[in-house]
Short mmCIF file of C-alpha atoms in Angstrom, two decimals:
data_model
loop_
_atom_site.label_atom_id
_atom_site.label_comp_id
_atom_site.label_asym_id
_atom_site.label_seq_id
_atom_site.Cartn_x
_atom_site.Cartn_y
_atom_site.Cartn_z
CA MET A 1 -85.58 229.85 16.47
CA THR A 2 -83.85 228.70 19.65
CA LYS A 3 -82.93 225.12 20.46
CA ILE A 4 -84.13 224.06 23.90
CA VAL A 5 -82.94 220.75 25.42
CA TYR A 6 -84.33 218.93 28.46
CA PHE A 7 -82.82 216.36 30.81
CA ALA A 8 -83.91 213.89 33.49
CA TRP A 9 -87.38 214.52 34.96
CA VAL A 10 -87.73 217.81 33.11
CA ARG A 11 -87.38 215.80 29.89
CA GLU A 12 -89.78 213.10 31.10
CA ARG A 13 -92.50 215.54 32.14
CA ILE A 14 -92.27 217.67 29.00
CA GLY A 15 -92.11 214.48 26.96
CA LYS A 16 -89.36 215.45 24.57
CA ARG A 17 -85.57 215.65 24.51
CA GLU A 18 -85.32 218.87 22.56
CA GLU A 19 -87.19 221.28 20.36
CA GLU A 20 -86.71 224.42 18.28
CA LEU A 21 -88.90 227.24 19.51
CA GLU A 22 -89.75 230.72 18.25
CA LEU A 23 -89.63 232.76 21.44
CA PRO A 24 -91.75 235.93 21.84
CA ALA A 25 -89.78 239.16 21.85
CA ASP A 26 -90.59 239.85 25.50
CA VAL A 27 -88.89 236.62 26.66
CA LYS A 28 -85.55 238.22 27.45
CA THR A 29 -84.07 236.27 30.37
CA VAL A 30 -83.94 232.69 31.61
CA ALA A 31 -86.62 233.54 34.17
CA ASP A 32 -88.87 234.90 31.38
CA LEU A 33 -88.34 231.70 29.40
CA LEU A 34 -89.28 229.45 32.33
CA GLN A 35 -92.46 231.46 32.94
CA TRP A 36 -93.43 231.46 29.26
CA LEU A 37 -92.80 227.72 28.88
CA GLN A 38 -95.13 226.96 31.81
CA GLY A 39 -97.99 228.21 29.62
CA GLN A 40 -97.19 225.84 26.75
CA GLY A 41 -99.08 222.82 28.07
CA ASP A 42 -99.62 220.49 31.03
CA GLY A 43 -96.25 218.77 30.65
CA TYR A 44 -94.42 222.07 30.71
CA ALA A 45 -96.49 223.29 33.67
CA HIS A 46 -95.70 220.11 35.59
CA ALA A 47 -91.99 220.14 34.75
CA LEU A 48 -91.51 223.80 35.61
CA GLN A 49 -93.99 224.25 38.48
CA HIS A 50 -91.12 225.09 40.85
CA PRO A 51 -88.93 227.18 38.57
CA LYS A 52 -86.41 227.96 41.32
CA VAL A 53 -85.15 224.35 41.31
CA ILE A 54 -84.62 224.30 37.53
CA ARG A 55 -80.97 224.59 36.52
CA VAL A 56 -80.11 226.21 33.22
CA ALA A 57 -77.19 226.17 30.83
CA ILE A 58 -76.80 228.45 27.82
CA ASN A 59 -74.43 227.23 25.13
CA GLU A 60 -73.32 224.46 27.55
CA GLU A 61 -72.36 226.73 30.45
CA HIS A 62 -74.22 227.13 33.74
CA VAL A 63 -76.11 230.42 34.05
CA ASP A 64 -78.47 231.84 36.65
CA HIS A 65 -82.07 232.82 36.01
CA ARG A 66 -81.29 236.51 35.43
CA GLU A 67 -79.11 235.69 32.43
CA PRO A 68 -80.27 237.26 29.11
CA ILE A 69 -80.98 234.65 26.46
CA ALA A 70 -80.39 236.86 23.43
CA GLY A 71 -78.16 235.09 20.96
CA ALA A 72 -78.37 231.73 22.74
CA ARG A 73 -77.66 228.83 20.40
CA GLU A 74 -78.82 226.16 22.84
CA ILE A 75 -80.61 226.48 26.16
CA ALA A 76 -80.71 223.43 28.46
CA LEU A 77 -83.18 222.98 31.33
CA PHE A 78 -82.62 220.31 33.94
CA PRO A 79 -83.02 219.36 37.61
CA PRO A 80 -80.20 219.78 40.14
CA MET A 81 -77.37 217.52 39.09
CA THR A 82 -76.66 214.20 40.79
CA GLY A 83 -73.40 213.08 39.22
CA GLY A 84 -70.34 211.75 40.94
CA MET B 1 -44.85 216.39 32.33
CA SER B 2 -48.24 217.43 31.01
CA LEU B 3 -50.22 219.84 33.13
CA LYS B 4 -53.42 219.28 31.21
CA PRO B 5 -56.01 217.21 33.08
CA THR B 6 -57.39 214.07 31.44
CA VAL B 7 -61.20 213.99 31.29
CA ARG B 8 -63.25 211.17 29.83
CA ILE B 9 -67.00 210.60 29.68
CA GLN B 10 -67.74 207.02 28.68
CA PRO B 11 -70.22 204.16 29.06
CA ASP B 12 -67.47 201.61 29.72
CA ASP B 13 -65.77 200.80 32.98
CA PHE B 14 -62.33 202.21 33.78
CA ASP B 15 -59.13 200.61 35.06
CA LEU B 16 -57.97 202.19 38.32
CA ALA B 17 -54.45 200.75 38.17
CA ALA B 18 -53.94 201.84 34.56
CA GLU B 19 -55.06 205.39 35.32
CA VAL B 20 -52.70 205.64 38.31
CA ALA B 21 -49.86 204.21 36.21
CA ALA B 22 -50.53 206.85 33.54
CA LEU B 23 -49.84 209.58 36.11
CA THR B 24 -46.79 207.93 37.71
CA ASN B 25 -44.87 205.85 35.17
CA GLY B 26 -41.76 207.69 34.04
CA ARG B 27 -42.48 210.57 36.42
CA PRO B 28 -40.12 210.05 39.38
CA GLY B 29 -41.02 213.43 40.87
CA VAL B 30 -44.47 212.20 41.89
CA GLY B 31 -44.60 211.37 45.59
CA ALA B 32 -48.33 211.12 46.28
CA VAL B 33 -51.33 209.79 44.38
CA VAL B 34 -54.88 210.02 45.72
CA THR B 35 -57.72 208.22 43.96
CA PHE B 36 -61.44 208.42 44.51
CA THR B 37 -63.71 205.72 43.12
CA GLY B 38 -67.46 206.19 43.34
CA LEU B 39 -69.52 202.99 43.07
CA CYS B 40 -73.19 202.20 42.63
CA ARG B 41 -74.66 201.08 45.98
CA ASP B 42 -77.47 198.55 46.19
CA GLU B 43 -79.27 200.59 48.90
CA GLY B 44 -79.84 197.52 51.03
CA GLY B 45 -80.89 195.36 48.09
CA ILE B 46 -83.75 197.48 46.73
CA LEU B 47 -81.79 198.81 43.75
CA ALA B 48 -81.33 196.84 40.51
CA ALA B 49 -79.36 199.53 38.68
CA LEU B 50 -78.82 203.24 38.22
CA GLU B 51 -79.42 204.82 34.83
CA LEU B 52 -77.02 207.73 34.41
CA GLU B 53 -78.25 210.37 31.99
CA HIS B 54 -75.88 213.14 30.95
CA TYR B 55 -75.69 216.23 28.77
CA PRO B 56 -73.11 215.09 26.23
CA GLY B 57 -72.20 218.48 24.85
CA MET B 58 -71.60 219.97 28.26
CA ALA B 59 -70.39 217.15 30.54
CA LYS B 60 -66.82 216.91 29.33
CA ALA B 61 -66.33 220.66 29.04
CA GLU B 62 -67.73 221.30 32.51
CA ILE B 63 -65.60 218.62 34.18
CA ALA B 64 -62.55 219.94 32.31
CA ARG B 65 -63.32 223.43 33.66
CA ILE B 66 -63.44 222.09 37.23
CA ALA B 67 -60.31 220.01 36.70
CA ASN B 68 -58.42 222.99 35.31
CA GLU B 69 -59.43 225.02 38.34
CA ALA B 70 -58.01 222.26 40.57
CA MET B 71 -54.75 222.30 38.58
CA ASN B 72 -54.55 226.05 39.16
CA ARG B 73 -55.29 225.85 42.89
CA TRP B 74 -52.97 223.00 43.86
CA PRO B 75 -49.42 222.08 42.76
CA LEU B 76 -50.40 218.89 40.94
CA THR B 77 -48.32 216.83 38.54
CA GLY B 78 -51.39 215.18 37.02
CA LEU B 79 -55.14 214.96 37.32
CA THR B 80 -57.64 212.53 35.77
CA ALA B 81 -61.44 212.46 35.94
CA ILE B 82 -63.56 209.73 34.34
CA HIS B 83 -67.36 209.68 34.60
CA ARG B 84 -69.48 206.85 33.24
CA TYR B 85 -73.02 207.08 31.88
CA GLY B 86 -75.69 204.54 30.98
CA ARG B 87 -76.94 201.65 33.09
CA ILE B 88 -74.73 200.82 36.06
CA LYS B 89 -75.39 197.98 38.49
CA PRO B 90 -74.67 197.85 42.23
CA GLY B 91 -71.00 197.23 42.87
CA GLU B 92 -69.97 198.77 39.55
CA ASN B 93 -67.87 201.89 39.18
CA ILE B 94 -69.45 205.26 38.38
CA VAL B 95 -66.69 207.84 38.70
CA LEU B 96 -62.92 208.00 39.13
CA VAL B 97 -60.68 210.86 40.14
CA VAL B 98 -56.89 210.53 40.32
CA ALA B 99 -54.73 213.39 41.64
CA ALA B 100 -50.92 213.18 41.64
CA SER B 101 -48.56 215.60 43.33
CA THR B 102 -45.16 215.93 44.92
CA HIS B 103 -46.81 216.09 48.35
CA ARG B 104 -49.83 214.42 49.84
CA GLN B 105 -51.91 217.37 51.02
CA ALA B 106 -52.30 218.80 47.52
CA ALA B 107 -53.34 215.42 46.15
CA PHE B 108 -55.94 214.87 48.89
CA GLU B 109 -57.42 218.35 48.63
CA ALA B 110 -57.57 218.43 44.84
CA ALA B 111 -59.30 215.04 44.65
CA SER B 112 -61.81 216.04 47.31
CA PHE B 113 -62.47 219.40 45.62
CA LEU B 114 -62.98 217.78 42.23
CA MET B 115 -65.46 215.26 43.64
CA ASP B 116 -67.44 217.93 45.50
CA TYR B 117 -67.77 219.96 42.31
CA LEU B 118 -68.57 216.95 40.15
CA LYS B 119 -71.47 216.15 42.47
CA SER B 120 -73.12 219.54 42.13
CA ARG B 121 -71.86 220.96 38.80
CA ALA B 122 -71.38 218.11 36.32
CA PRO B 123 -74.51 217.58 34.18
CA PHE B 124 -75.38 214.02 35.18
CA TRP B 125 -78.62 212.67 36.64
CA LYS B 126 -79.28 209.30 38.22
CA LYS B 127 -82.51 207.35 37.86
CA GLU B 128 -83.13 204.32 40.05
CA HIS B 129 -84.33 201.00 38.66
CA ASN B 130 -85.78 198.93 41.48
CA ALA B 131 -84.95 195.28 42.10
CA ASP B 132 -88.68 194.42 42.27
CA GLY B 133 -89.17 195.75 38.73
CA SER B 134 -91.14 198.79 39.85
CA GLN B 135 -90.51 202.24 38.45
CA GLY B 136 -87.77 203.98 40.41
CA ASP B 137 -87.26 207.64 41.21
CA TRP B 138 -84.75 210.18 40.06
CA VAL B 139 -82.11 210.54 42.75
CA GLU B 140 -82.59 213.84 44.53
CA ALA B 141 -79.74 216.29 44.87
CA LYS B 142 -78.56 216.62 48.45
CA ASP B 143 -78.07 219.92 50.22
CA SER B 144 -74.96 218.37 51.80
CA ASP B 145 -73.39 218.12 48.34
CA GLU B 146 -74.09 221.79 47.67
CA ASP B 147 -72.57 222.64 51.04
CA ALA B 148 -69.53 220.48 50.31
CA ALA B 149 -68.89 222.37 47.08
CA ARG B 150 -69.43 225.72 48.77
CA ARG B 151 -66.68 225.10 51.36
CA TRP B 152 -64.10 225.46 48.57
CA ALA B 153 -65.27 228.99 47.64
CA LYS B 154 -62.39 231.41 47.97
CA MET C 1 -68.57 192.84 56.48
CA SER C 2 -65.41 192.87 58.55
CA LEU C 3 -64.74 196.00 60.56
CA LYS C 4 -61.17 195.05 61.34
CA PRO C 5 -58.58 197.03 59.41
CA THR C 6 -56.00 195.18 57.33
CA VAL C 7 -52.41 196.15 58.15
CA ARG C 8 -49.33 194.72 56.45
CA ILE C 9 -45.64 195.57 56.81
CA GLN C 10 -43.67 194.01 53.99
CA PRO C 11 -40.60 194.40 51.77
CA ASP C 12 -42.55 193.58 48.60
CA ASP C 13 -44.61 195.88 46.44
CA PHE C 14 -48.40 195.94 46.74
CA ASP C 15 -51.18 195.76 44.15
CA LEU C 16 -53.44 198.81 44.33
CA ALA C 17 -56.24 197.27 42.26
CA ALA C 18 -56.26 194.05 44.30
CA GLU C 19 -56.43 195.95 47.59
CA VAL C 20 -59.35 198.06 46.36
CA ALA C 21 -61.11 194.92 45.07
CA ALA C 22 -60.68 193.30 48.50
CA LEU C 23 -62.71 196.14 50.06
CA THR C 24 -65.39 196.32 47.35
CA ASN C 25 -66.01 192.89 45.79
CA GLY C 26 -69.19 191.36 47.17
CA ARG C 27 -69.91 194.49 49.24
CA PRO C 28 -72.61 196.39 47.31
CA GLY C 29 -73.10 198.86 50.17
CA VAL C 30 -69.76 200.52 49.46
CA GLY C 31 -70.20 203.78 47.57
CA ALA C 32 -66.81 205.45 47.94
CA VAL C 33 -63.20 204.27 47.98
CA VAL C 34 -60.27 206.63 48.55
CA THR C 35 -56.72 205.40 48.08
CA PHE C 36 -53.44 207.07 48.91
CA THR C 37 -50.23 205.80 47.35
CA GLY C 38 -46.92 207.24 48.55
CA LEU C 39 -44.02 206.82 46.15
CA CYS C 40 -40.27 207.33 46.34
CA ARG C 41 -39.30 210.58 44.59
CA ASP C 42 -35.99 211.01 42.80
CA GLU C 43 -35.52 214.52 44.22
CA GLY C 44 -34.56 215.91 40.84
CA GLY C 45 -32.28 212.99 40.01
CA ILE C 46 -29.97 213.11 43.04
CA LEU C 47 -31.53 210.11 44.77
CA ALA C 48 -30.65 206.49 43.87
CA ALA C 49 -32.87 204.88 46.50
CA LEU C 50 -34.37 205.19 49.96
CA GLU C 51 -33.53 202.61 52.60
CA LEU C 52 -36.53 202.23 54.90
CA GLU C 53 -35.65 201.01 58.37
CA HIS C 54 -38.44 200.01 60.72
CA TYR C 55 -39.05 198.69 64.21
CA PRO C 56 -40.54 195.30 63.39
CA GLY C 57 -42.11 194.58 66.76
CA MET C 58 -43.86 197.91 66.92
CA ALA C 59 -44.64 198.97 63.34
CA LYS C 60 -47.62 196.73 62.70
CA ALA C 61 -49.13 197.22 66.16
CA GLU C 62 -48.78 201.01 65.96
CA ILE C 63 -50.33 201.26 62.49
CA ALA C 64 -53.14 198.96 63.63
CA ARG C 65 -53.78 201.27 66.60
CA ILE C 66 -54.04 204.28 64.25
CA ALA C 67 -56.23 202.35 61.80
CA ASN C 68 -58.56 201.23 64.57
CA GLU C 69 -58.90 204.82 65.71
CA ALA C 70 -59.87 205.78 62.15
CA MET C 71 -62.48 202.98 62.10
CA ASN C 72 -63.92 204.37 65.34
CA ARG C 73 -63.99 207.99 64.15
CA TRP C 74 -65.51 207.50 60.69
CA PRO C 75 -68.28 205.20 59.41
CA LEU C 76 -66.02 203.03 57.26
CA THR C 77 -66.82 199.70 55.66
CA GLY C 78 -63.14 198.79 55.29
CA LEU C 79 -59.63 200.15 55.81
CA THR C 80 -56.27 198.87 54.61
CA ALA C 81 -52.75 200.13 55.33
CA ILE C 82 -49.62 198.63 53.79
CA HIS C 83 -46.13 199.98 54.49
CA ARG C 84 -43.02 198.69 52.78
CA TYR C 85 -39.50 198.55 54.21
CA GLY C 86 -36.06 197.91 52.73
CA ARG C 87 -34.49 199.50 49.67
CA ILE C 88 -36.96 201.39 47.48
CA LYS C 89 -36.05 203.15 44.25
CA PRO C 90 -37.51 206.35 42.79
CA GLY C 91 -40.88 205.69 41.21
CA GLU C 92 -41.55 202.69 43.44
CA ASN C 93 -44.35 202.49 45.98
CA ILE C 94 -43.70 203.03 49.69
CA VAL C 95 -47.10 203.13 51.36
CA LEU C 96 -50.74 202.43 50.54
CA VAL C 97 -53.90 203.41 52.38
CA VAL C 98 -57.37 202.35 51.17
CA ALA C 99 -60.52 203.62 52.92
CA ALA C 100 -63.99 202.44 51.89
CA SER C 101 -67.29 203.88 53.06
CA THR C 102 -70.88 204.43 52.10
CA HIS C 103 -70.16 208.12 51.53
CA ARG C 104 -67.20 209.99 50.20
CA GLN C 105 -66.40 212.42 53.00
CA ALA C 106 -65.69 209.66 55.53
CA ALA C 107 -63.41 207.87 53.07
CA PHE C 108 -61.44 211.05 52.26
CA GLU C 109 -61.04 212.08 55.88
CA ALA C 110 -60.09 208.65 57.19
CA ALA C 111 -57.43 208.17 54.50
CA SER C 112 -55.99 211.63 55.13
CA PHE C 113 -56.00 211.07 58.91
CA LEU C 114 -54.30 207.71 58.60
CA MET C 115 -51.55 209.15 56.37
CA ASP C 116 -50.92 212.09 58.70
CA TYR C 117 -50.51 209.74 61.65
CA LEU C 118 -48.40 207.24 59.72
CA LYS C 119 -45.97 210.06 58.90
CA SER C 120 -45.39 211.06 62.50
CA ARG C 121 -46.23 207.95 64.58
CA ALA C 122 -45.30 204.83 62.61
CA PRO C 123 -41.76 203.68 63.51
CA PHE C 124 -40.11 203.97 60.09
CA TRP C 125 -37.01 205.96 59.11
CA LYS C 126 -35.75 206.80 55.65
CA LYS C 127 -32.09 206.96 54.68
CA GLU C 128 -31.10 208.42 51.33
CA HIS C 129 -28.69 206.71 48.96
CA ASN C 130 -27.35 209.23 46.48
CA ALA C 131 -27.18 208.67 42.74
CA ASP C 132 -23.49 209.72 42.71
CA GLY C 133 -22.64 206.93 45.16
CA SER C 134 -21.98 209.27 48.08
CA GLN C 135 -23.27 208.64 51.56
CA GLY C 136 -26.77 210.03 51.95
CA ASP C 137 -28.51 211.54 54.96
CA TRP C 138 -31.34 210.34 57.10
CA VAL C 139 -34.50 212.13 55.99
CA GLU C 140 -35.42 214.72 58.60
CA ALA C 141 -38.88 214.78 60.11
CA LYS C 142 -40.86 217.81 59.02
CA ASP C 143 -42.70 220.11 61.40
CA SER C 144 -45.46 220.26 58.80
CA ASP C 145 -46.09 216.54 59.30
CA GLU C 146 -46.39 217.02 63.06
CA ASP C 147 -48.79 219.90 62.43
CA ALA C 148 -50.80 217.78 60.00
CA ALA C 149 -51.26 215.08 62.63
CA ARG C 150 -52.13 217.62 65.28
CA ARG C 151 -55.07 219.03 63.29
CA TRP C 152 -56.96 215.78 63.94
CA ALA C 153 -56.70 216.12 67.73
CA LYS C 154 -60.16 216.14 69.22
CA MET D 1 -31.22 193.58 82.83
CA THR D 2 -33.18 195.72 80.41
CA LYS D 3 -33.15 195.33 76.65
CA ILE D 4 -32.48 198.61 74.85
CA VAL D 5 -32.93 198.84 71.05
CA TYR D 6 -31.77 201.63 68.74
CA PHE D 7 -32.92 202.72 65.28
CA ALA D 8 -31.76 204.93 62.40
CA TRP D 9 -29.04 207.47 63.29
CA VAL D 10 -29.30 206.66 66.99
CA ARG D 11 -28.32 203.09 66.07
CA GLU D 12 -25.55 204.27 63.72
CA ARG D 13 -24.00 206.64 66.25
CA ILE D 14 -24.13 204.18 69.15
CA GLY D 15 -22.87 201.48 66.81
CA LYS D 16 -25.20 198.69 67.82
CA ARG D 17 -28.76 197.55 67.19
CA GLU D 18 -29.52 196.47 70.75
CA GLU D 19 -28.01 195.57 74.06
CA GLU D 20 -28.95 194.27 77.49
CA LEU D 21 -28.02 196.75 80.20
CA GLU D 22 -27.99 196.66 83.99
CA LEU D 23 -29.42 200.07 84.86
CA PRO D 24 -28.48 201.84 88.13
CA ALA D 25 -31.26 202.04 90.70
CA ASP D 26 -31.53 205.82 90.36
CA VAL D 27 -32.39 205.61 86.65
CA LYS D 28 -36.12 205.73 87.13
CA THR D 29 -37.56 207.53 84.09
CA VAL D 30 -36.91 207.75 80.35
CA ALA D 31 -35.22 211.13 80.94
CA ASP D 32 -32.92 209.56 83.56
CA LEU D 33 -32.03 206.78 81.13
CA LEU D 34 -31.14 209.21 78.33
CA GLN D 35 -28.92 211.23 80.69
CA TRP D 36 -27.19 208.11 82.05
CA LEU D 37 -26.59 206.66 78.58
CA GLN D 38 -24.85 209.88 77.48
CA GLY D 39 -22.08 209.02 79.94
CA GLN D 40 -21.49 205.56 78.49
CA GLY D 41 -19.10 206.60 75.71
CA ASP D 42 -18.60 208.93 72.75
CA GLY D 43 -21.12 207.15 70.53
CA TYR D 44 -23.83 207.48 73.16
CA ALA D 45 -22.91 211.11 73.82
CA HIS D 46 -23.12 211.89 70.09
CA ALA D 47 -26.38 210.01 69.57
CA LEU D 48 -28.12 211.55 72.57
CA GLN D 49 -26.58 215.04 72.65
CA HIS D 50 -30.03 216.60 72.03
CA PRO D 51 -32.18 214.34 74.20
CA LYS D 52 -35.35 216.33 73.48
CA VAL D 53 -35.45 215.06 69.88
CA ILE D 54 -35.10 211.41 70.89
CA ARG D 55 -38.37 209.45 70.68
CA VAL D 56 -38.90 206.54 73.01
CA ALA D 57 -41.09 203.45 73.08
CA ILE D 58 -41.47 201.12 76.04
CA ASN D 59 -42.70 197.64 75.22
CA GLU D 60 -43.45 198.85 71.67
CA GLU D 61 -45.64 201.81 72.66
CA HIS D 62 -44.77 205.50 72.40
CA VAL D 63 -44.06 207.14 75.76
CA ASP D 64 -42.85 210.58 76.78
CA HIS D 65 -39.66 211.30 78.69
CA ARG D 66 -41.35 211.44 82.09
CA GLU D 67 -42.47 207.82 81.81
CA PRO D 68 -41.15 205.49 84.54
CA ILE D 69 -39.12 202.61 83.14
CA ALA D 70 -39.66 200.18 86.00
CA GLY D 71 -40.68 196.78 84.64
CA ALA D 72 -39.87 197.68 81.02
CA ARG D 73 -39.15 194.59 78.92
CA GLU D 74 -37.81 196.56 75.93
CA ILE D 75 -36.96 200.23 75.60
CA ALA D 76 -36.47 201.64 72.08
CA LEU D 77 -34.68 204.92 71.32
CA PHE D 78 -34.98 206.51 67.90
CA PRO D 79 -35.15 209.80 65.95
CA PRO D 80 -38.44 211.39 64.93
CA MET D 81 -40.17 209.03 62.54
CA THR D 82 -40.21 209.59 58.78
CA GLY D 83 -42.54 206.90 57.51
CA GLY D 84 -45.38 207.23 55.08
#
């Protein structure tokens, strides 16, 4: 099981803050995960329809979409940040 | 003199004068202090408040990473970054950066660098609440902020 | 919102928080405030004080000229410059610049510009008083300050 | 009569803060004034021995050494500034 957390409009569209998911064995990278999640329901499809804009952190550090997710404790998906 | 940056993520307001004093009192080698305060704008009256969402586990660690990089790149005597979250009204403070150094150029550059990276790397998101009670939008990231961060790439 | 910079030349200390409040209170369009505080350094303990001499007739007018140029070059909502004179001890404030704007880049650049020009154009001179009681020297102007001012030439 | 004011080590070396001087008719520019003043005594010679470093303001505005001094109300001579 992998903990996935969502923020901002990704969270709103998916309709939950976080969940524990059993990922299929062929979901090996961040890009794989985003593609797989899009098939999990309308909310996911809406949130992730433009996967290139989705920012990702694994274990609380920024990663790019080629990053392997094996061993990830927590994967966070969110829009481009607007802090400061 | 501590060379560890101070980073705080908090719902409450901060005290500019107190944060500057913390980097200067009893440190007579400090010659220059630059502060940046970011405030919530009312956008011409249409905005009632901003709701700042953040990623608690990551926000402090990520800002500390950026602050440590600034300490490594410039000869600073102190560096503080405070970022608020929660509901913030127009005119209220959102973010504070304080950079202290022997000389002014280092303080200016480090504060500017830290702000540029905070804008595009710190896990915060702003949602608008409109003054007319209608549902507001999530603030969109600006390409200019990405560009501003990129100009510091070595 | 006044677009006239505030310039003060005074022997007394200034209040950073009050000067920032003066440029932000009741002005909900302000999104960014950059401050620069210049302090007297102890130079590793050898300095007892700096004596700041100035040209009273010219100092305020010259700083106002520089501040007005900054207001013309950047989209600022407010700009304040305060320069002290007289005897100033290590750890005490010498100069304050506050630049307020809708966006951060203008505030950073205007404050940096104003400081660079203050260093090489404002008629102030610093004499050192040594901690051991000996006669100190007049601080020498640095080429790096001239160069810093020159980088803003259009 | 023209009022001349001195600051910092120019003031210390000349030994006075200001004076009213009757300038000869052939002292037409700032450079002429600096050269003429050097002949007015040891203090002046010491203060102005490197005239290129001396900064000058006429009527409280910076000028360069080629500036004519005709009509000047107040001429200030001082070292490079070290404010800020």
